[in-house]
């Protein structure tokens, strides 16, 4: 695998995780929150409970999270394409190298025998 293919994979995983995290945080911000306060002690104590509705407060986080998640999915598809094309190129290169070695194997073997015979003759002289 090439370094660029691995980089695309790492970036896509980061975008997928960031998209899920940002979307979850946006949903959390849009949910109603409650706050309880207790005042005083003894006979004059009372408590107050507030409901804090802030609709639309996390819409930006949710939208950006969805965008990041979608970008991660697109990069994952690009990673698969690069991985498949790399393997296809490797198979073609292996096939060419295999044909070359098969064709040249006998020639190299005969040359090796000739070289050894020549080196023997040179040693005698």
JSON list of C-alpha atoms in Angstrom, two decimals:
[
{"chain": "A", "resi": 1, "resn": "UNK", "atom": "CA", "xyz": [0.00, 0.00, 0.00]},
{"chain": "A", "resi": 2, "resn": "UNK", "atom": "CA", "xyz": [1.25, 3.46, -0.85]},
{"chain": "A", "resi": 3, "resn": "UNK", "atom": "CA", "xyz": [1.63, 6.15, 1.79]},
{"chain": "A", "resi": 4, "resn": "UNK", "atom": "CA", "xyz": [-1.04, 8.29, 0.16]},
{"chain": "A", "resi": 5, "resn": "UNK", "atom": "CA", "xyz": [-3.54, 5.44, 0.42]},
{"chain": "A", "resi": 6, "resn": "UNK", "atom": "CA", "xyz": [-2.79, 5.01, 4.12]},
{"chain": "A", "resi": 7, "resn": "UNK", "atom": "CA", "xyz": [-3.09, 8.78, 4.64]},
{"chain": "A", "resi": 8, "resn": "UNK", "atom": "CA", "xyz": [-6.54, 8.78, 3.01]},
{"chain": "A", "resi": 9, "resn": "UNK", "atom": "CA", "xyz": [-7.60, 5.93, 5.30]},
{"chain": "A", "resi": 10, "resn": "UNK", "atom": "CA", "xyz": [-6.40, 7.71, 8.45]},
{"chain": "A", "resi": 11, "resn": "UNK", "atom": "CA", "xyz": [-8.07, 11.00, 7.48]},
{"chain": "A", "resi": 12, "resn": "UNK", "atom": "CA", "xyz": [-11.34, 9.22, 6.67]},
{"chain": "A", "resi": 13, "resn": "UNK", "atom": "CA", "xyz": [-11.37, 7.47, 10.06]},
{"chain": "A", "resi": 14, "resn": "UNK", "atom": "CA", "xyz": [-10.69, 10.77, 11.84]},
{"chain": "A", "resi": 15, "resn": "UNK", "atom": "CA", "xyz": [-13.53, 12.48, 9.94]},
{"chain": "A", "resi": 16, "resn": "UNK", "atom": "CA", "xyz": [-15.95, 9.64, 10.70]},
{"chain": "A", "resi": 17, "resn": "UNK", "atom": "CA", "xyz": [-15.20, 9.76, 14.44]},
{"chain": "A", "resi": 18, "resn": "UNK", "atom": "CA", "xyz": [-15.32, 13.57, 14.51]},
{"chain": "A", "resi": 19, "resn": "UNK", "atom": "CA", "xyz": [-18.65, 13.55, 12.66]},
{"chain": "A", "resi": 20, "resn": "UNK", "atom": "CA", "xyz": [-20.22, 11.18, 15.17]},
{"chain": "A", "resi": 21, "resn": "UNK", "atom": "CA", "xyz": [-18.83, 13.19, 18.09]},
{"chain": "A", "resi": 22, "resn": "UNK", "atom": "CA", "xyz": [-19.97, 16.57, 16.77]},
{"chain": "A", "resi": 23, "resn": "UNK", "atom": "CA", "xyz": [-23.43, 15.27, 15.93]},
{"chain": "A", "resi": 24, "resn": "UNK", "atom": "CA", "xyz": [-23.82, 13.77, 19.39]},
{"chain": "A", "resi": 25, "resn": "UNK", "atom": "CA", "xyz": [-22.72, 17.04, 21.01]},
{"chain": "A", "resi": 26, "resn": "UNK", "atom": "CA", "xyz": [-25.18, 19.01, 18.89]},
{"chain": "A", "resi": 27, "resn": "UNK", "atom": "CA", "xyz": [-28.03, 16.71, 19.91]},
{"chain": "A", "resi": 28, "resn": "UNK", "atom": "CA", "xyz": [-26.97, 17.12, 23.55]},
{"chain": "A", "resi": 29, "resn": "UNK", "atom": "CA", "xyz": [-27.06, 20.92, 23.24]},
{"chain": "A", "resi": 30, "resn": "UNK", "atom": "CA", "xyz": [-30.53, 20.85, 21.64]},
{"chain": "A", "resi": 31, "resn": "UNK", "atom": "CA", "xyz": [-32.00, 18.71, 24.43]},
{"chain": "A", "resi": 32, "resn": "UNK", "atom": "CA", "xyz": [-33.71, 20.51, 27.33]},
{"chain": "A", "resi": 33, "resn": "UNK", "atom": "CA", "xyz": [-31.60, 20.91, 30.45]},
{"chain": "A", "resi": 34, "resn": "UNK", "atom": "CA", "xyz": [-32.82, 21.11, 34.01]},
{"chain": "A", "resi": 35, "resn": "UNK", "atom": "CA", "xyz": [-31.30, 23.03, 36.89]},
{"chain": "A", "resi": 36, "resn": "UNK", "atom": "CA", "xyz": [-32.36, 22.63, 40.50]},
{"chain": "A", "resi": 37, "resn": "UNK", "atom": "CA", "xyz": [-31.50, 25.11, 43.24]},
{"chain": "A", "resi": 38, "resn": "UNK", "atom": "CA", "xyz": [-32.09, 24.72, 46.95]},
{"chain": "A", "resi": 39, "resn": "UNK", "atom": "CA", "xyz": [-32.16, 27.86, 49.08]},
{"chain": "A", "resi": 40, "resn": "UNK", "atom": "CA", "xyz": [-32.07, 28.19, 52.83]},
{"chain": "A", "resi": 41, "resn": "UNK", "atom": "CA", "xyz": [-32.09, 25.62, 55.60]},
{"chain": "A", "resi": 42, "resn": "UNK", "atom": "CA", "xyz": [-34.66, 24.61, 58.14]},
{"chain": "A", "resi": 43, "resn": "UNK", "atom": "CA", "xyz": [-38.17, 26.05, 58.18]},
{"chain": "A", "resi": 44, "resn": "UNK", "atom": "CA", "xyz": [-37.59, 28.69, 55.48]},
{"chain": "A", "resi": 45, "resn": "UNK", "atom": "CA", "xyz": [-36.03, 26.48, 52.82]},
{"chain": "A", "resi": 46, "resn": "UNK", "atom": "CA", "xyz": [-37.34, 26.16, 49.33]},
{"chain": "A", "resi": 47, "resn": "UNK", "atom": "CA", "xyz": [-36.15, 24.68, 46.06]},
{"chain": "A", "resi": 48, "resn": "UNK", "atom": "CA", "xyz": [-36.53, 25.86, 42.50]},
{"chain": "A", "resi": 49, "resn": "UNK", "atom": "CA", "xyz": [-36.29, 23.79, 39.37]},
{"chain": "A", "resi": 50, "resn": "UNK", "atom": "CA", "xyz": [-35.71, 25.44, 36.01]},
{"chain": "A", "resi": 51, "resn": "UNK", "atom": "CA", "xyz": [-36.12, 23.96, 32.59]},
{"chain": "A", "resi": 52, "resn": "UNK", "atom": "CA", "xyz": [-33.65, 25.51, 30.20]},
{"chain": "A", "resi": 53, "resn": "UNK", "atom": "CA", "xyz": [-34.94, 25.17, 26.67]},
{"chain": "A", "resi": 54, "resn": "UNK", "atom": "CA", "xyz": [-32.47, 26.35, 24.09]},
{"chain": "A", "resi": 55, "resn": "UNK", "atom": "CA", "xyz": [-33.72, 24.92, 20.81]},
{"chain": "A", "resi": 56, "resn": "UNK", "atom": "CA", "xyz": [-31.41, 25.39, 17.89]},
{"chain": "A", "resi": 57, "resn": "UNK", "atom": "CA", "xyz": [-28.36, 25.92, 20.08]},
{"chain": "A", "resi": 58, "resn": "UNK", "atom": "CA", "xyz": [-26.61, 22.80, 18.76]},
{"chain": "A", "resi": 59, "resn": "UNK", "atom": "CA", "xyz": [-27.78, 22.91, 15.15]},
{"chain": "A", "resi": 60, "resn": "UNK", "atom": "CA", "xyz": [-24.39, 24.15, 13.96]},
{"chain": "A", "resi": 61, "resn": "UNK", "atom": "CA", "xyz": [-22.59, 21.27, 15.66]},
{"chain": "A", "resi": 62, "resn": "UNK", "atom": "CA", "xyz": [-25.07, 18.76, 14.28]},
{"chain": "A", "resi": 63, "resn": "UNK", "atom": "CA", "xyz": [-24.80, 20.11, 10.73]},
{"chain": "A", "resi": 64, "resn": "UNK", "atom": "CA", "xyz": [-21.00, 20.23, 10.82]},
{"chain": "A", "resi": 65, "resn": "UNK", "atom": "CA", "xyz": [-20.95, 16.72, 12.30]},
{"chain": "A", "resi": 66, "resn": "UNK", "atom": "CA", "xyz": [-23.08, 15.39, 9.47]},
{"chain": "A", "resi": 67, "resn": "UNK", "atom": "CA", "xyz": [-20.86, 17.14, 6.94]},
{"chain": "A", "resi": 68, "resn": "UNK", "atom": "CA", "xyz": [-17.73, 15.66, 8.52]},
{"chain": "A", "resi": 69, "resn": "UNK", "atom": "CA", "xyz": [-19.27, 12.20, 8.61]},
{"chain": "A", "resi": 70, "resn": "UNK", "atom": "CA", "xyz": [-20.28, 12.43, 4.94]},
{"chain": "A", "resi": 71, "resn": "UNK", "atom": "CA", "xyz": [-16.77, 13.60, 4.01]},
{"chain": "A", "resi": 72, "resn": "UNK", "atom": "CA", "xyz": [-15.37, 10.59, 5.89]},
{"chain": "A", "resi": 73, "resn": "UNK", "atom": "CA", "xyz": [-17.61, 8.25, 3.92]},
{"chain": "A", "resi": 74, "resn": "UNK", "atom": "CA", "xyz": [-16.52, 9.83, 0.63]},
{"chain": "A", "resi": 75, "resn": "UNK", "atom": "CA", "xyz": [-12.86, 9.49, 1.62]},
{"chain": "A", "resi": 76, "resn": "UNK", "atom": "CA", "xyz": [-13.48, 5.86, 2.57]},
{"chain": "A", "resi": 77, "resn": "UNK", "atom": "CA", "xyz": [-14.82, 5.24, -0.94]},
{"chain": "A", "resi": 78, "resn": "UNK", "atom": "CA", "xyz": [-11.75, 6.96, -2.40]},
{"chain": "A", "resi": 79, "resn": "UNK", "atom": "CA", "xyz": [-9.56, 4.74, -0.21]},
{"chain": "A", "resi": 80, "resn": "UNK", "atom": "CA", "xyz": [-11.25, 1.61, -1.54]},
{"chain": "A", "resi": 81, "resn": "UNK", "atom": "CA", "xyz": [-10.78, 2.84, -5.11]},
{"chain": "A", "resi": 82, "resn": "UNK", "atom": "CA", "xyz": [-7.08, 3.57, -4.51]},
{"chain": "A", "resi": 83, "resn": "UNK", "atom": "CA", "xyz": [-6.58, 0.21, -2.82]},
{"chain": "A", "resi": 84, "resn": "UNK", "atom": "CA", "xyz": [-8.19, -1.70, -5.68]},
{"chain": "A", "resi": 85, "resn": "UNK", "atom": "CA", "xyz": [-6.27, 0.24, -8.35]},
{"chain": "A", "resi": 86, "resn": "UNK", "atom": "CA", "xyz": [-2.99, -0.32, -6.44]},
{"chain": "A", "resi": 87, "resn": "UNK", "atom": "CA", "xyz": [-3.58, -4.05, -6.33]},
{"chain": "A", "resi": 88, "resn": "UNK", "atom": "CA", "xyz": [-4.48, -4.07, -10.03]},
{"chain": "A", "resi": 89, "resn": "UNK", "atom": "CA", "xyz": [-1.22, -2.25, -10.88]},
{"chain": "A", "resi": 90, "resn": "UNK", "atom": "CA", "xyz": [0.75, -4.64, -8.66]},
{"chain": "A", "resi": 91, "resn": "UNK", "atom": "CA", "xyz": [-0.78, -7.67, -10.40]},
{"chain": "A", "resi": 92, "resn": "UNK", "atom": "CA", "xyz": [0.10, -6.26, -13.84]},
{"chain": "A", "resi": 93, "resn": "UNK", "atom": "CA", "xyz": [3.66, -5.52, -12.71]},
{"chain": "A", "resi": 94, "resn": "UNK", "atom": "CA", "xyz": [4.01, -9.00, -11.20]},
{"chain": "A", "resi": 95, "resn": "UNK", "atom": "CA", "xyz": [2.70, -10.57, -14.39]},
{"chain": "A", "resi": 96, "resn": "UNK", "atom": "CA", "xyz": [5.19, -8.60, -16.50]},
{"chain": "A", "resi": 97, "resn": "UNK", "atom": "CA", "xyz": [8.04, -9.45, -14.14]},
{"chain": "A", "resi": 98, "resn": "UNK", "atom": "CA", "xyz": [7.01, -13.10, -14.16]},
{"chain": "A", "resi": 99, "resn": "UNK", "atom": "CA", "xyz": [7.00, -13.25, -17.95]},
{"chain": "A", "resi": 100, "resn": "UNK", "atom": "CA", "xyz": [10.37, -11.56, -18.09]},
{"chain": "A", "resi": 101, "resn": "UNK", "atom": "CA", "xyz": [11.96, -13.97, -15.64]},
{"chain": "A", "resi": 102, "resn": "UNK", "atom": "CA", "xyz": [10.44, -17.01, -17.33]},
{"chain": "A", "resi": 103, "resn": "UNK", "atom": "CA", "xyz": [11.66, -15.91, -20.76]},
{"chain": "A", "resi": 104, "resn": "UNK", "atom": "CA", "xyz": [15.10, -14.88, -19.55]},
{"chain": "A", "resi": 105, "resn": "UNK", "atom": "CA", "xyz": [15.61, -17.72, -17.10]},
{"chain": "A", "resi": 106, "resn": "UNK", "atom": "CA", "xyz": [17.08, -20.20, -19.57]},
{"chain": "A", "resi": 107, "resn": "UNK", "atom": "CA", "xyz": [19.25, -17.56, -21.19]},
{"chain": "A", "resi": 108, "resn": "UNK", "atom": "CA", "xyz": [20.60, -16.45, -17.81]},
{"chain": "A", "resi": 109, "resn": "UNK", "atom": "CA", "xyz": [21.22, -20.07, -16.84]},
{"chain": "A", "resi": 110, "resn": "UNK", "atom": "CA", "xyz": [23.17, -20.76, -20.03]},
{"chain": "A", "resi": 111, "resn": "UNK", "atom": "CA", "xyz": [25.16, -17.54, -19.59]},
{"chain": "A", "resi": 112, "resn": "UNK", "atom": "CA", "xyz": [25.95, -18.52, -16.04]},
{"chain": "A", "resi": 113, "resn": "UNK", "atom": "CA", "xyz": [27.35, -21.84, -17.27]},
{"chain": "A", "resi": 114, "resn": "UNK", "atom": "CA", "xyz": [29.42, -20.04, -19.90]},
{"chain": "A", "resi": 115, "resn": "UNK", "atom": "CA", "xyz": [30.73, -17.58, -17.32]},
{"chain": "A", "resi": 116, "resn": "UNK", "atom": "CA", "xyz": [31.78, -20.37, -15.01]},
{"chain": "A", "resi": 117, "resn": "UNK", "atom": "CA", "xyz": [33.53, -22.14, -17.88]},
{"chain": "A", "resi": 118, "resn": "UNK", "atom": "CA", "xyz": [35.29, -18.92, -18.87]},
{"chain": "A", "resi": 119, "resn": "UNK", "atom": "CA", "xyz": [36.34, -18.22, -15.31]},
{"chain": "A", "resi": 120, "resn": "UNK", "atom": "CA", "xyz": [37.80, -21.74, -15.07]},
{"chain": "A", "resi": 121, "resn": "UNK", "atom": "CA", "xyz": [39.79, -21.15, -18.26]},
{"chain": "A", "resi": 122, "resn": "UNK", "atom": "CA", "xyz": [41.03, -17.78, -16.98]},
{"chain": "A", "resi": 123, "resn": "UNK", "atom": "CA", "xyz": [42.18, -19.39, -13.76]},
{"chain": "A", "resi": 124, "resn": "UNK", "atom": "CA", "xyz": [44.24, -21.94, -15.69]},
{"chain": "A", "resi": 125, "resn": "UNK", "atom": "CA", "xyz": [46.01, -19.22, -17.68]}
]
